[in-house]
Coordinates of C-alpha atoms in Angstrom, one line a residue:
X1 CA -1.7 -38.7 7.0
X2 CA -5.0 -38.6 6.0
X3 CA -6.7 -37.2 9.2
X4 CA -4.3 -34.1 8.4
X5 CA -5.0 -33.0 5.6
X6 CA -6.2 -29.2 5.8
X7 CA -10.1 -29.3 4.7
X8 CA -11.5 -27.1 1.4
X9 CA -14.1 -24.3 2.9
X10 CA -17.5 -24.4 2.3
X11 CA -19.1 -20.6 4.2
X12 CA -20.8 -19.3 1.4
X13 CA -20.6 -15.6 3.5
X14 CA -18.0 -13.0 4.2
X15 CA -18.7 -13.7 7.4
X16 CA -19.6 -16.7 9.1
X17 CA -23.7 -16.8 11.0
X18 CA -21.8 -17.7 13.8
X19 CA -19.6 -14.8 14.5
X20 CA -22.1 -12.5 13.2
X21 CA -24.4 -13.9 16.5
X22 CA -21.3 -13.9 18.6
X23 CA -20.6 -10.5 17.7
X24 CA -23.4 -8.9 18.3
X25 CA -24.0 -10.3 21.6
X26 CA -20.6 -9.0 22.5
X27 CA -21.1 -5.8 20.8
X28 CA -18.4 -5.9 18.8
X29 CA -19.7 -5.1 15.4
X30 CA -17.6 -2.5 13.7
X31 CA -19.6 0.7 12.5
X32 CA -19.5 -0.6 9.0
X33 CA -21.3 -4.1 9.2
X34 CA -24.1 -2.8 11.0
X35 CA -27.7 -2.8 9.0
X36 CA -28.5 0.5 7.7
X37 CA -31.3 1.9 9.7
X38 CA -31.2 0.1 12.7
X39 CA -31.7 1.6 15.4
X40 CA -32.0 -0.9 18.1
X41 CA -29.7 -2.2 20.7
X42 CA -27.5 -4.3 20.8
X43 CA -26.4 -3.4 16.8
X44 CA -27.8 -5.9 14.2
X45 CA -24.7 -7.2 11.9
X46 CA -26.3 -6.8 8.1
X47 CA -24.8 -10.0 6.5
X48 CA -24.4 -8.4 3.2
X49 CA -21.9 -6.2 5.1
X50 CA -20.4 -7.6 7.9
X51 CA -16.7 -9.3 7.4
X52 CA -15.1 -12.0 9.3
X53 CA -12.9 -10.4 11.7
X54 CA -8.7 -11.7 12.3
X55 CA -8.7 -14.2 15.4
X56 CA -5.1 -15.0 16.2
X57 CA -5.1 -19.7 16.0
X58 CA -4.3 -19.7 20.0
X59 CA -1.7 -23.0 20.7
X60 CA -3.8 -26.1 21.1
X61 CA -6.8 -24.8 20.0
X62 CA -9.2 -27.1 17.4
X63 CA -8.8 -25.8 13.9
X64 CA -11.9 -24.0 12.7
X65 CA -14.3 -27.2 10.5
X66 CA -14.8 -25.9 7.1
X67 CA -18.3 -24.3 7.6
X68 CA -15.8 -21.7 9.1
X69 CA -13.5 -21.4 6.3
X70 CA -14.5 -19.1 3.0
X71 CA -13.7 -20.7 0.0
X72 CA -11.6 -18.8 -2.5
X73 CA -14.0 -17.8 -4.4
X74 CA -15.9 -16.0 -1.2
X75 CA -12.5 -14.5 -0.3
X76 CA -11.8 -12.6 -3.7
X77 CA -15.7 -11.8 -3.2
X78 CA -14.3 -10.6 -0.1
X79 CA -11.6 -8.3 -1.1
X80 CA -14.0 -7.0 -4.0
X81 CA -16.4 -5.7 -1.7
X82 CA -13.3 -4.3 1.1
X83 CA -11.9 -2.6 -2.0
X84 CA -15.2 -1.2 -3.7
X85 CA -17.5 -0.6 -0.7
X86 CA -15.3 0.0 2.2
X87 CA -12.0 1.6 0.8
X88 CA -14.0 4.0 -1.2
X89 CA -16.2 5.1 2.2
X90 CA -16.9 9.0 2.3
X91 CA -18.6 9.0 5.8
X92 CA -15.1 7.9 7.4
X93 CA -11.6 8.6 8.2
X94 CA -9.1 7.0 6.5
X95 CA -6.9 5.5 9.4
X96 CA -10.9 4.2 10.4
X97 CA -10.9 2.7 6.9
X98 CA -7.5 1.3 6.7
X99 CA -7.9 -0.2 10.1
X100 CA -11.1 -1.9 9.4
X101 CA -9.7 -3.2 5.8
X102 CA -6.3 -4.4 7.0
X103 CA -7.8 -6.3 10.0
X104 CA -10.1 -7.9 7.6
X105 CA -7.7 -9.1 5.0
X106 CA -5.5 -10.3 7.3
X107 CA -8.6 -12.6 8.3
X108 CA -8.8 -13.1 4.5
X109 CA -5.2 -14.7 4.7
X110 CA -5.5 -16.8 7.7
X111 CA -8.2 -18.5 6.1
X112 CA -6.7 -19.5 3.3
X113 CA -4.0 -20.8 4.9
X114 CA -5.6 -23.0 6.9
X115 CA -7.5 -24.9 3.6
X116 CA -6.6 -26.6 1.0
X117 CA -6.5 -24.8 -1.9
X118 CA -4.8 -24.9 -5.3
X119 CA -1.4 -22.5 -5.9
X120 CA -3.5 -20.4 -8.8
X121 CA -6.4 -19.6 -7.3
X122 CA -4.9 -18.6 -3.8
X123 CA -1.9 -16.9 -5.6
X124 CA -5.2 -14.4 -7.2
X125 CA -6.6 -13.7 -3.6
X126 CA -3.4 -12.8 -2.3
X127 CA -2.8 -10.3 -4.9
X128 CA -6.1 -8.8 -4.9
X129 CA -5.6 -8.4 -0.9
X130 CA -2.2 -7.3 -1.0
X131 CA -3.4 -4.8 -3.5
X132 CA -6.3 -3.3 -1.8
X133 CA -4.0 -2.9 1.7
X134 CA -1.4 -0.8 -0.2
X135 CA -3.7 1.2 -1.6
X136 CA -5.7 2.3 1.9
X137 CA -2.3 2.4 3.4
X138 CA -0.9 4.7 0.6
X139 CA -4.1 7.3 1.0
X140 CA -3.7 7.5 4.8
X141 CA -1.4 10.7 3.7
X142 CA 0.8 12.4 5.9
X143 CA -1.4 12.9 9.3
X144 CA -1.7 9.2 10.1
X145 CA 0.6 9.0 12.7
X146 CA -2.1 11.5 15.0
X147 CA -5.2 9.1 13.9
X148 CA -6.4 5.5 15.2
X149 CA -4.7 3.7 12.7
X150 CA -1.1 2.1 13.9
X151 CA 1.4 3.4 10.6
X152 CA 4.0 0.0 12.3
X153 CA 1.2 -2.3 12.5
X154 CA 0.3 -1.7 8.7
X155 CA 3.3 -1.8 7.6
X156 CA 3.8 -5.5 9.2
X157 CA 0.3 -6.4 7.7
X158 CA 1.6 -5.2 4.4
X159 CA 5.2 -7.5 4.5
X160 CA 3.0 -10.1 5.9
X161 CA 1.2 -9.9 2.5
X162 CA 4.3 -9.8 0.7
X163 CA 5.2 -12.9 2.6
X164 CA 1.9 -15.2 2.1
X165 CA 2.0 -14.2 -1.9
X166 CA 5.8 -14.7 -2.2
X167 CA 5.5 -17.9 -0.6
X168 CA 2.8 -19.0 -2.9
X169 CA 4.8 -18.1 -6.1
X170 CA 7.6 -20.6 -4.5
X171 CA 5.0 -23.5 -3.9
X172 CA 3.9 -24.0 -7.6
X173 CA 4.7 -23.3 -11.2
X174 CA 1.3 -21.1 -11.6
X175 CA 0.3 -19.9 -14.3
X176 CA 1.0 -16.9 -12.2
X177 CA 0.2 -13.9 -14.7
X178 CA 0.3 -11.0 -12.6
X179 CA 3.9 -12.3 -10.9
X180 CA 6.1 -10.2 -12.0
X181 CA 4.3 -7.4 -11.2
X182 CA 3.7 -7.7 -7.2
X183 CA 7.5 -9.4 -7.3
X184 CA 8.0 -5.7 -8.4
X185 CA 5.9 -3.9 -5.5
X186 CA 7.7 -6.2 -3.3
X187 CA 10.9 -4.1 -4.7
X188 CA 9.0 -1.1 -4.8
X189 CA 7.9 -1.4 -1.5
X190 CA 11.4 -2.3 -0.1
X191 CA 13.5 0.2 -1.4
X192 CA 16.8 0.3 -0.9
X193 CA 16.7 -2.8 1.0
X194 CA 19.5 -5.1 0.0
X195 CA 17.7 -8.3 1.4
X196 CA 14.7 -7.4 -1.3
X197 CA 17.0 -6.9 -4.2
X198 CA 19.1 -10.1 -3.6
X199 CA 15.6 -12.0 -3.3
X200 CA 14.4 -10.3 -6.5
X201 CA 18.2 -11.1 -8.6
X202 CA 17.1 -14.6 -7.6
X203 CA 14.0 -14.7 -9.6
X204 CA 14.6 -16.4 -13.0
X205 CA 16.1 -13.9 -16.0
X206 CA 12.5 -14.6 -18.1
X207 CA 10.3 -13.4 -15.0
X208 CA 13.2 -10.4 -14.3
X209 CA 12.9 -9.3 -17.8
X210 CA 9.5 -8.4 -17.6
X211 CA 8.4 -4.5 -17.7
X212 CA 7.2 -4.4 -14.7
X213 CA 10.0 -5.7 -13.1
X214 CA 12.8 -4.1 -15.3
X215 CA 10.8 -0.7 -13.6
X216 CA 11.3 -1.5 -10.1
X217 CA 14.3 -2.6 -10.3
X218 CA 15.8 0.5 -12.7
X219 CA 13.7 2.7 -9.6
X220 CA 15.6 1.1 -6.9
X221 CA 19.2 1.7 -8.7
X222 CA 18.1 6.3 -9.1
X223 CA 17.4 5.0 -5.5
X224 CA 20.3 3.7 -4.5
X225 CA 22.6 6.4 -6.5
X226 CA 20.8 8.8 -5.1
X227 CA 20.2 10.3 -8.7
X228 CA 17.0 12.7 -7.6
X229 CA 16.2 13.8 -11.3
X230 CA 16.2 10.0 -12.6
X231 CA 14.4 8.4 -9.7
X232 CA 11.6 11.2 -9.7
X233 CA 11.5 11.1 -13.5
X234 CA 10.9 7.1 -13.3
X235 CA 8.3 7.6 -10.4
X236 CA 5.8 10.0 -12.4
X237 CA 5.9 7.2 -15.4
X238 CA 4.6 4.6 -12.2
X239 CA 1.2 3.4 -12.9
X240 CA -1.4 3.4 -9.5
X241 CA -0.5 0.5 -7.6
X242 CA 3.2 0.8 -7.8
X243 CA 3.6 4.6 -6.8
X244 CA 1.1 3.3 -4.0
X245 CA 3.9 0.7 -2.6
X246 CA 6.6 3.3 -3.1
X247 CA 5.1 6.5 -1.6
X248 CA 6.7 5.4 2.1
X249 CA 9.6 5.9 0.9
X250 CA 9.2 9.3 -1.2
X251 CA 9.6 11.6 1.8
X252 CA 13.7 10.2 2.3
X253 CA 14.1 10.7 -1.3
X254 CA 13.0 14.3 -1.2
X255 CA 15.3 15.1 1.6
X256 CA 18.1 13.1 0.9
X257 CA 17.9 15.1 -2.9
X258 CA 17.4 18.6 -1.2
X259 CA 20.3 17.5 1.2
X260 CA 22.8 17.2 -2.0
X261 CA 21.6 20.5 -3.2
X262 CA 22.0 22.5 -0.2
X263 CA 25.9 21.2 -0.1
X264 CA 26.3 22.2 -3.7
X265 CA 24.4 25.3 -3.5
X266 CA 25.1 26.6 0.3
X267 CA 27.1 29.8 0.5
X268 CA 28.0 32.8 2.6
X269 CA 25.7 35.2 1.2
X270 CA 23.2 32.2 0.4
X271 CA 22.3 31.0 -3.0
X272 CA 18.4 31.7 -4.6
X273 CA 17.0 28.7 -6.7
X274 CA 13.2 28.8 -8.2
X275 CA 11.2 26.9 -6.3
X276 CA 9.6 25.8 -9.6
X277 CA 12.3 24.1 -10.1
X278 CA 12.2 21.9 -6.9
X279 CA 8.4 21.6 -7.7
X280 CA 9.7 19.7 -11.3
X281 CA 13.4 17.9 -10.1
X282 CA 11.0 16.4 -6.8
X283 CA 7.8 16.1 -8.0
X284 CA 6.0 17.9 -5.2
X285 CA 2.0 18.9 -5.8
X286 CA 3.0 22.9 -5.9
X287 CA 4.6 25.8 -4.7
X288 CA 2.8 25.7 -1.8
X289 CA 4.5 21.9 -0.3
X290 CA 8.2 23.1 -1.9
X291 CA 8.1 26.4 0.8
X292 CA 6.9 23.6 3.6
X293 CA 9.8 21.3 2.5
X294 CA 11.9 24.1 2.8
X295 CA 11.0 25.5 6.2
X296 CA 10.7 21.8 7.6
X297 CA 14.6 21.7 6.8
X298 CA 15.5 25.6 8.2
X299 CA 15.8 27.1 4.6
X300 CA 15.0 30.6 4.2
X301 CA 12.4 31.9 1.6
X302 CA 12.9 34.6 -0.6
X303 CA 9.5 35.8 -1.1
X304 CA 7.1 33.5 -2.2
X305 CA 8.8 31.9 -5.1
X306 CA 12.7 31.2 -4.3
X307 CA 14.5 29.4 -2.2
X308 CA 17.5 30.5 -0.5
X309 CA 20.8 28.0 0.4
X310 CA 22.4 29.6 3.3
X311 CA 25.0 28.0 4.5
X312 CA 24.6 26.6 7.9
X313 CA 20.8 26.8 7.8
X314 CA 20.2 23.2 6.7
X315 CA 18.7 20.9 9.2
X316 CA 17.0 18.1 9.6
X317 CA 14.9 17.1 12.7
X318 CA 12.1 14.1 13.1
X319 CA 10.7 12.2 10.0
X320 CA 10.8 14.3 6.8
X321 CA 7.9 15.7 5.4
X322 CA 5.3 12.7 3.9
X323 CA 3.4 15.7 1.7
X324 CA 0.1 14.7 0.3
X325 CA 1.8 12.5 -3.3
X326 CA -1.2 13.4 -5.4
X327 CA 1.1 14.4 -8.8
X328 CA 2.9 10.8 -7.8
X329 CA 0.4 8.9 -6.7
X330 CA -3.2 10.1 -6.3
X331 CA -3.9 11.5 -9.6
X332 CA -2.8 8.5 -11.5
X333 CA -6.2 6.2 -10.1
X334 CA -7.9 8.4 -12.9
X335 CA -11.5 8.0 -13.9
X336 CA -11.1 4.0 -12.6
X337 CA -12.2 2.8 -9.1
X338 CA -10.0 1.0 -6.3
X339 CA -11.9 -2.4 -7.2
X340 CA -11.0 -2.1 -11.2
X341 CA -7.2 -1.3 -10.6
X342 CA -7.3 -4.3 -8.0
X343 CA -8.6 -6.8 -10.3
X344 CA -6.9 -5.5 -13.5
X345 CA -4.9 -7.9 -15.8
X346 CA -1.1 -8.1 -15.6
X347 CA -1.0 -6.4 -18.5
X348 CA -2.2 -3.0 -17.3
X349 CA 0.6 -3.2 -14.6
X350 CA 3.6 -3.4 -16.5
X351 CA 4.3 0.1 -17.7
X352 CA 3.0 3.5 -18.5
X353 CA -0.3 4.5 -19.1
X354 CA -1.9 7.2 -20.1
X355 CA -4.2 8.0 -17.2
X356 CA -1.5 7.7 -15.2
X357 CA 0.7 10.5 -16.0
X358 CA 0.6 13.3 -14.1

């Protein structure tokens, strides 16, 4: 019916005038939108930073006209600034950052879903989104759980960006360059989950032979087999944004490996190993996290460089250790920003790079 037919935005800002009055006469400007300098009160919103903020569509309420709605063209505007002004914020927390970024995207994909736009363009907005949020979520590090931001909430935004983009792939034929790459942080992100692999082994062969693809899926078999030295070897190869979607699940992999070794190694008397050589098989960032690992999961030190399996002495209580990923993950951003890995071409996603290698 004609009268249904979802309308095409037209707000040529990140945020609408509207909500910007609304919000400041409510005083619910967030930290980061307010104009630099002001000292007044209430808060005045600066419009070249202030970013429509997620409203949950309550039942029977009028959708918003299209004065409301950003085009997609003002949403990837919108996820470039998130990712190159907001994400890369020194004067805040993280958890503040990945709060304020993950609320906004969210907004980001409500709007496009309630416009008309075509498969291509809102396949490229979803990507760039989905990409920025697993990136802030990856550099929260291992405290987050004691700061503002929810770790369960994110981790729903983030498979709620895994849903809108898959979704989108269904609905057309593309072109969709940069597919097979997020089909593979989908993977990457799912580890271990058979749900994710039987969606991804229903992809066709031509998209499933891709790189990046091939990767993720030849990661989630070391996963699967529990093959420590392969999965670890494939995850220092990673380039940024996949070792950001896999980092959650690093921490299992460490202890389920170190779990195998203390079996096979475990005696009487105990049994030294280097720790350098946990530092190598797990990839950790140094000496330093390997005697943390250790004493998280009641393993005696011998010294300050070996490791002693004691039979009996294994244990393993609460989440393991997240450790702070910088061989796997942070060094491999490089010289580039947040914005330029976000909006990079498919073909700087499929494989090793050189600045990636740690």
């Amino acid at each position: 019916m004609p009268g249904s037919e979802l309308p095409v935005g037209t707000c040529p800002e990140m945020c609408p005038a509207a909500e910007r009055a609304r919000r400041e006469k409510e005083c619910r400007l967030h930290r980061f939108e307010v104009a630099p300098g002001y000292g007044g009160d209430p808060p005045r919103a600066d419009p070249q930073r202030a970013v429509k903020e997620y409203s949950r569509p309550a039942a029977g309420k009028a959708r918003p006209p299209a004065s409301q709605l950003r085009p997609p063209s003002v949403l990837l505007a919108t996820v470039r600034y998130l990712a190159g002004e907001v994400a890369e914020r020194e004067d805040a927390s993280r958890a503040e950052v990945a709060t304020f970024v993950a609320d906004r995207l969210r907004a980001v994909r409500l709007d496009l879903a309630l416009q008309r736009a075509g498969d291509s363009e809102a396949a490229v907005v979803l990507e760039a989104a989905l990409a920025v949020l697993l990136a802030v979520v990856a550099r929260l590090g291992p405290d987050a759980a004691r700061g503002p931001a929810d770790p369960v909430l994110l981790q729903a935004q983030v498979q709620e960006g895994f849903g809108s983009l898959r979704r989108c792939y269904a609905q057309g034929a593309g072109p969709h360059p940069r597919q097979a790459a997020f089909q593979g942080l989908f993977l990457l992100y799912n580890l271990g989950s058979v749900e994710a692999l039987h969606e991804v082994m229903q992809l066709p062969a031509a998209l499933r032979s891709c790189p990046a693809l091939r990767m993720a899926l030849a990661v989630d078999a070391a996963f699967r087999e529990g093959n420590a030295a392969r999965l670890f070897r494939l995850l220092r190869t990673l380039p940024y944004l996949q070792s950001c979607a896999v980092q959650c699940h690093v921490g299992h992999a460490r202890r389920r490996a170190l779990a195998r070794l203390a079996r096979a190694l475990s005696t009487p008397k105990g049994q030294p190993l280097p720790l350098g050589f946990m530092v190598h098989l797990l990839a950790l960032d140094g000496r330093e996290e390997a005697r943390d690992l250790c004493r998280a999961h009641g393993l005696p030190l011998d010294g300050q460089e070996r490791v002693v399996f004691l039979r009996g002495r294994y244990t393993e209580e609460g989440l393991p250790p997240a450790g702070t990923c910088e061989v796997l993950v942070g060094s491999k951003l490089g010289e580039r920003t947040l914005e330029e890995v976000v909006m990079a071409e498919e073909e700087d996603e499929g494989g090793d790079r050189s600045k990636s290698r740690a």
